[in-house]
Short mmCIF file of C-alpha atoms in Angstrom, two decimals:
data_model
loop_
_atom_site.label_atom_id
_atom_site.label_comp_id
_atom_site.label_asym_id
_atom_site.label_seq_id
_atom_site.Cartn_x
_atom_site.Cartn_y
_atom_site.Cartn_z
CA UNK A 48 -14.62 -28.29 3.93
CA UNK A 49 -17.92 -29.48 5.39
CA UNK A 50 -17.00 -31.65 8.78
CA UNK A 51 -18.20 -28.78 11.13
CA UNK A 52 -18.31 -29.96 14.86
CA UNK A 53 -17.53 -28.82 18.70
CA UNK A 54 -20.06 -25.53 17.68
CA UNK A 55 -19.73 -23.29 20.87
CA UNK A 56 -21.10 -20.02 20.47
CA UNK A 57 -19.52 -17.03 22.87
CA UNK A 58 -19.29 -13.38 23.35
CA UNK A 59 -17.49 -11.42 21.35
CA UNK A 60 -16.07 -9.05 23.83
CA UNK A 61 -12.97 -7.74 21.03
CA UNK A 62 -12.22 -8.34 17.39
CA UNK A 63 -9.50 -7.03 14.42
CA UNK A 64 -12.67 -7.26 12.09
CA UNK A 65 -15.69 -5.99 13.73
CA UNK A 66 -16.02 -3.07 16.39
CA UNK A 67 -20.21 -2.54 17.31
CA UNK A 68 -20.96 1.48 18.15
CA UNK A 69 -24.45 3.15 18.73
CA UNK A 70 -24.58 6.71 17.11
CA UNK A 71 -26.93 9.03 18.66
CA UNK A 72 -28.08 12.03 16.45
CA UNK A 73 -31.37 14.22 15.59
CA UNK A 74 -33.13 13.86 12.46
CA UNK A 75 -35.67 16.20 10.89
CA UNK A 76 -36.02 17.31 14.58
CA UNK A 77 -36.40 13.58 15.65
CA UNK A 78 -33.45 12.03 18.61
CA UNK A 79 -32.47 8.93 16.88
CA UNK A 80 -30.48 5.77 17.37
CA UNK A 81 -28.55 3.14 15.49
CA UNK A 82 -26.20 0.46 16.17
CA UNK A 83 -23.70 -0.43 13.39
CA UNK A 84 -20.32 -2.17 12.90
CA UNK A 85 -17.28 -0.38 12.10
CA UNK A 86 -15.38 -3.06 9.51
CA UNK A 87 -12.91 -3.06 6.62
CA UNK A 88 -14.31 -2.00 3.40
CA UNK A 89 -13.30 -5.02 0.92
CA UNK A 90 -12.27 -6.13 -3.01
CA UNK A 91 -13.97 -8.39 -4.72
CA UNK A 92 -13.25 -9.90 -8.51
CA UNK A 93 -15.09 -11.84 -11.26
CA UNK A 94 -12.61 -14.26 -12.99
CA UNK A 95 -12.91 -15.00 -16.53
CA UNK A 96 -10.68 -18.08 -17.95
CA UNK A 97 -10.43 -17.52 -21.45
CA UNK A 98 -8.98 -21.06 -21.71
CA UNK A 99 -11.78 -22.77 -20.49
CA UNK A 100 -14.47 -20.12 -21.27
CA UNK A 101 -15.50 -20.18 -17.43
CA UNK A 102 -15.97 -18.45 -14.01
CA UNK A 103 -13.58 -19.05 -11.51
CA UNK A 104 -15.59 -18.84 -8.20
CA UNK A 105 -14.19 -20.06 -4.91
CA UNK A 106 -16.78 -21.86 -2.56
CA UNK A 107 -15.99 -21.61 1.48
CA UNK A 108 -17.66 -21.92 4.59
CA UNK A 109 -18.74 -19.04 6.21
CA UNK A 110 -20.06 -18.91 9.98
CA UNK A 111 -22.36 -16.44 9.97
CA UNK A 112 -24.69 -18.41 7.02
CA UNK A 113 -24.10 -21.15 9.11
CA UNK A 114 -25.67 -19.07 12.73
CA UNK A 115 -28.49 -17.34 10.29
CA UNK A 116 -30.05 -20.52 9.05
CA UNK A 117 -29.36 -21.81 12.33
CA UNK A 118 -31.38 -18.91 14.00
CA UNK A 119 -33.95 -19.17 10.62
CA UNK A 120 -34.49 -22.85 11.53
CA UNK A 121 -35.40 -22.24 15.39
CA UNK A 122 -38.35 -19.58 13.72
CA UNK A 123 -39.54 -21.90 11.82
CA UNK A 124 -43.04 -24.01 13.14
CA UNK A 125 -42.63 -27.19 14.24
CA UNK A 126 -43.56 -29.96 11.51
CA UNK A 127 -45.89 -32.52 13.30
CA UNK A 128 -45.01 -35.88 12.23
CA UNK A 129 -47.63 -38.39 11.31
CA UNK A 130 -49.47 -39.80 14.47
CA UNK A 131 -47.79 -43.18 15.54
CA UNK A 132 -49.63 -46.27 16.64
CA UNK A 133 -49.26 -45.26 20.28
CA UNK A 134 -50.37 -41.72 19.39
CA UNK A 135 -49.59 -38.19 18.91
CA UNK A 136 -47.31 -37.53 22.12
CA UNK A 137 -44.78 -38.84 20.63
CA UNK A 138 -44.33 -37.55 17.59
CA UNK A 139 -44.98 -34.09 19.05
CA UNK A 140 -41.69 -34.47 21.43
CA UNK A 141 -40.24 -35.66 18.22
CA UNK A 142 -40.90 -32.25 16.34
CA UNK A 143 -40.48 -30.07 19.36
CA UNK A 144 -37.42 -27.35 19.29
CA UNK A 145 -34.17 -27.73 19.86
CA UNK A 146 -33.47 -25.66 23.21
CA UNK A 147 -31.45 -22.66 22.55
CA UNK A 148 -27.42 -23.23 23.46
CA UNK A 149 -26.51 -20.36 26.00
CA UNK A 150 -23.37 -17.79 25.48
CA UNK A 151 -20.11 -20.08 26.11
CA UNK A 152 -21.78 -23.61 25.63
CA UNK A 153 -21.02 -25.90 23.13
CA UNK A 154 -23.34 -28.23 20.88
CA UNK A 155 -22.25 -31.35 23.13
CA UNK A 156 -23.58 -29.63 26.07
CA UNK A 157 -27.25 -29.96 26.47
CA UNK A 158 -27.96 -31.34 23.14
CA UNK A 159 -27.43 -33.21 20.41
CA UNK A 160 -24.98 -32.44 17.09
CA UNK A 161 -27.70 -33.66 15.14
CA UNK A 162 -29.87 -30.41 16.33
CA UNK A 163 -27.69 -28.22 14.20
CA UNK A 164 -28.12 -27.58 10.68
CA UNK A 165 -25.70 -29.75 8.48
CA UNK A 166 -22.58 -28.08 7.75
CA UNK A 167 -23.28 -27.28 4.16
CA UNK A 168 -25.88 -25.14 4.81
CA UNK A 169 -23.08 -22.53 5.42
CA UNK A 170 -21.44 -23.11 2.48
CA UNK A 171 -21.12 -20.48 -0.04
CA UNK A 172 -20.27 -19.55 -3.82
CA UNK A 173 -18.55 -16.27 -3.91
CA UNK A 174 -16.47 -14.65 -6.09
CA UNK A 175 -12.56 -14.13 -5.17
CA UNK A 176 -12.65 -11.57 -2.22
CA UNK A 177 -10.36 -9.94 0.12
CA UNK A 178 -10.65 -7.52 2.96
CA UNK A 179 -9.21 -3.76 2.34
CA UNK A 180 -6.52 -4.09 5.28
CA UNK A 181 -3.16 -3.22 3.71
CA UNK A 182 -2.95 0.72 3.83
CA UNK A 183 0.16 0.78 1.77
CA UNK A 184 -1.12 -1.24 -1.15
CA UNK A 185 -4.11 0.02 -3.90
CA UNK A 186 -6.80 -2.10 -4.26
CA UNK A 187 -5.74 -3.30 -7.34
CA UNK A 188 -2.93 -4.65 -5.90
CA UNK A 189 -5.07 -6.47 -2.93
CA UNK A 190 -7.45 -7.88 -5.38
CA UNK A 191 -4.81 -9.17 -7.40
CA UNK A 192 -3.18 -10.89 -4.11
CA UNK A 193 -6.44 -12.38 -3.40
CA UNK A 194 -6.27 -14.53 -6.69
CA UNK A 195 -3.32 -15.73 -7.04
CA UNK A 196 -4.00 -17.12 -2.90
CA UNK A 197 -7.71 -17.52 -3.43
CA UNK A 198 -7.50 -19.11 -7.01
CA UNK A 199 -4.12 -19.52 -7.77
CA UNK A 200 -3.40 -17.45 -11.13
CA UNK A 201 -1.17 -14.64 -11.10
CA UNK A 202 -1.91 -11.54 -13.15
CA UNK A 203 -0.70 -8.36 -12.99
CA UNK A 204 -2.62 -5.55 -11.25
CA UNK A 205 -2.54 -3.62 -14.42
CA UNK A 206 -4.78 -6.07 -15.82
CA UNK A 207 -7.71 -5.86 -13.25
CA UNK A 208 -10.53 -3.96 -14.49
CA UNK A 209 -12.55 -1.64 -12.14
CA UNK A 210 -16.08 -2.62 -12.76
CA UNK A 211 -17.89 -0.62 -9.81
CA UNK A 212 -17.68 -0.09 -6.40
CA UNK A 213 -20.74 0.08 -3.78
CA UNK A 214 -22.13 0.00 -0.41
CA UNK A 215 -22.85 -3.37 1.34
CA UNK A 216 -24.52 -4.07 4.98
CA UNK A 217 -25.85 -0.77 4.94
CA UNK A 218 -28.08 -1.59 7.37
CA UNK A 219 -24.99 -2.58 10.08
CA UNK A 220 -21.71 -1.55 8.57
CA UNK A 221 -21.77 0.57 4.90
CA UNK A 222 -19.05 -0.97 3.66
CA UNK A 223 -17.96 -0.49 0.67
CA UNK A 224 -17.05 -2.82 -1.95
CA UNK A 225 -15.16 -2.54 -5.30
CA UNK A 226 -15.02 -4.86 -7.35
CA UNK A 227 -12.72 -5.67 -10.54
CA UNK A 228 -13.04 -7.56 -13.78
CA UNK A 229 -9.52 -10.17 -14.94
CA UNK A 230 -9.24 -12.51 -17.31
CA UNK A 231 -7.12 -15.19 -16.96
CA UNK A 232 -5.39 -17.58 -19.01
CA UNK A 233 -4.06 -21.08 -17.71
CA UNK A 234 -0.78 -19.48 -18.55
CA UNK A 235 -1.38 -17.98 -15.50
CA UNK A 236 -1.78 -20.43 -13.45
CA UNK A 237 0.70 -20.96 -10.92
CA UNK A 238 -0.76 -22.63 -7.79
CA UNK A 239 -4.29 -24.53 -6.80
CA UNK A 240 -5.18 -21.85 -4.75
CA UNK A 241 -6.98 -22.68 -1.63
CA UNK A 242 -6.51 -19.25 0.02
CA UNK A 243 -4.04 -18.80 2.38
CA UNK A 244 -4.40 -21.27 5.63
CA UNK A 245 -2.30 -19.24 8.58
CA UNK A 246 -5.54 -16.82 8.14
CA UNK A 247 -7.76 -19.75 8.53
CA UNK A 248 -8.57 -20.30 5.01
CA UNK A 249 -9.98 -23.41 3.50
CA UNK A 250 -11.69 -22.35 -0.25
CA UNK A 251 -12.59 -24.54 -3.09
CA UNK A 252 -12.10 -23.51 -6.37
CA UNK A 253 -15.06 -23.91 -8.66
CA UNK A 254 -15.09 -23.23 -12.42
CA UNK A 255 -18.56 -22.50 -13.82
CA UNK A 256 -19.01 -23.06 -17.92
CA UNK A 257 -20.14 -19.60 -20.15
CA UNK A 258 -23.06 -21.41 -21.14
CA UNK A 259 -24.54 -22.18 -17.57
CA UNK A 260 -23.59 -19.05 -15.50
CA UNK A 261 -27.06 -17.25 -15.74
CA UNK A 262 -29.27 -20.84 -14.91
CA UNK A 263 -25.84 -21.01 -11.98
CA UNK A 264 -26.80 -17.08 -10.92
CA UNK A 265 -30.70 -17.45 -10.98
CA UNK A 266 -30.48 -20.67 -9.08
CA UNK A 267 -31.80 -20.60 -6.11
CA UNK A 268 -30.90 -23.86 -4.27
CA UNK A 269 -27.64 -22.70 -5.01
CA UNK A 270 -26.28 -20.12 -2.33
CA UNK A 271 -24.11 -17.63 -3.25
CA UNK A 272 -23.52 -13.91 -3.08
CA UNK A 273 -24.99 -11.19 -4.49
CA UNK A 274 -21.70 -10.66 -6.27
CA UNK A 275 -21.82 -13.53 -8.47
CA UNK A 276 -25.10 -12.49 -9.91
CA UNK A 277 -24.73 -9.24 -10.62
CA UNK A 278 -21.29 -9.66 -12.30
CA UNK A 279 -22.71 -12.14 -14.49
CA UNK A 280 -24.78 -9.43 -15.62
CA UNK A 281 -22.33 -7.35 -16.07
CA UNK A 282 -20.44 -9.46 -18.27
CA UNK A 283 -23.69 -10.16 -20.24
CA UNK A 284 -23.78 -6.60 -21.04
CA UNK A 285 -20.74 -5.48 -21.41
CA UNK A 286 -18.71 -8.46 -22.45
CA UNK A 287 -21.01 -9.58 -25.49
CA UNK A 288 -20.50 -10.72 -28.82
CA UNK A 289 -16.97 -11.04 -27.67
CA UNK A 290 -18.16 -14.04 -25.07
CA UNK A 291 -21.33 -15.36 -25.20
CA UNK A 292 -23.48 -15.98 -22.22
CA UNK A 293 -26.69 -17.89 -22.54
CA UNK A 294 -29.94 -15.76 -21.13
CA UNK A 295 -32.19 -19.14 -21.04
CA UNK A 296 -32.40 -19.59 -17.60
#
């Protein structure tokens, strides 16, 4: 999962997933404009395994997170190395920021691959999720398919409990995500999961024990989506005392 190389940044002139637009409008007599992206809505699923009393998450490499970390690293002031016996120039040169790649230029063209962050910088822990891109299917059925493909559990759509829906990326996309809750057992596991390779998915299934959930949610060293934190809190507020989740952080 974390063997990332041959990185190349190119213009995105056409996409099946994102379409950029600029809207012009008047608000309280003031003329304004805003750039936004049109994209698909999505579903996510909090999965709880009642056999092992653990949450089932997915772990995957997210290029957007990786590139965001690279951009953030560029804006940080360079850390000056300690003076060497030869003086400061060598240390300052070693601490100089990496040159910015041009569009269409790979990491091997004009810059060392070591100047990119490690691939782990783009890996996140998330709820099982997927795009709403099948108009003939209900949200529950789309969520059921994602649980089967990504995590390997076969759960009837009727067993999915709708938690809530909310807007994500309100400054850029304004897309809506609908969150579900699904209880599974080891008997429901029919495959190892891992996503759909034909769609470029490479997913690792991760289990978080119930008693470690809140520590996991609030540990800032663990890269995760807001959906993980919110859903764990929802579980604590709505599923106790049936399933007691520790609140020790």
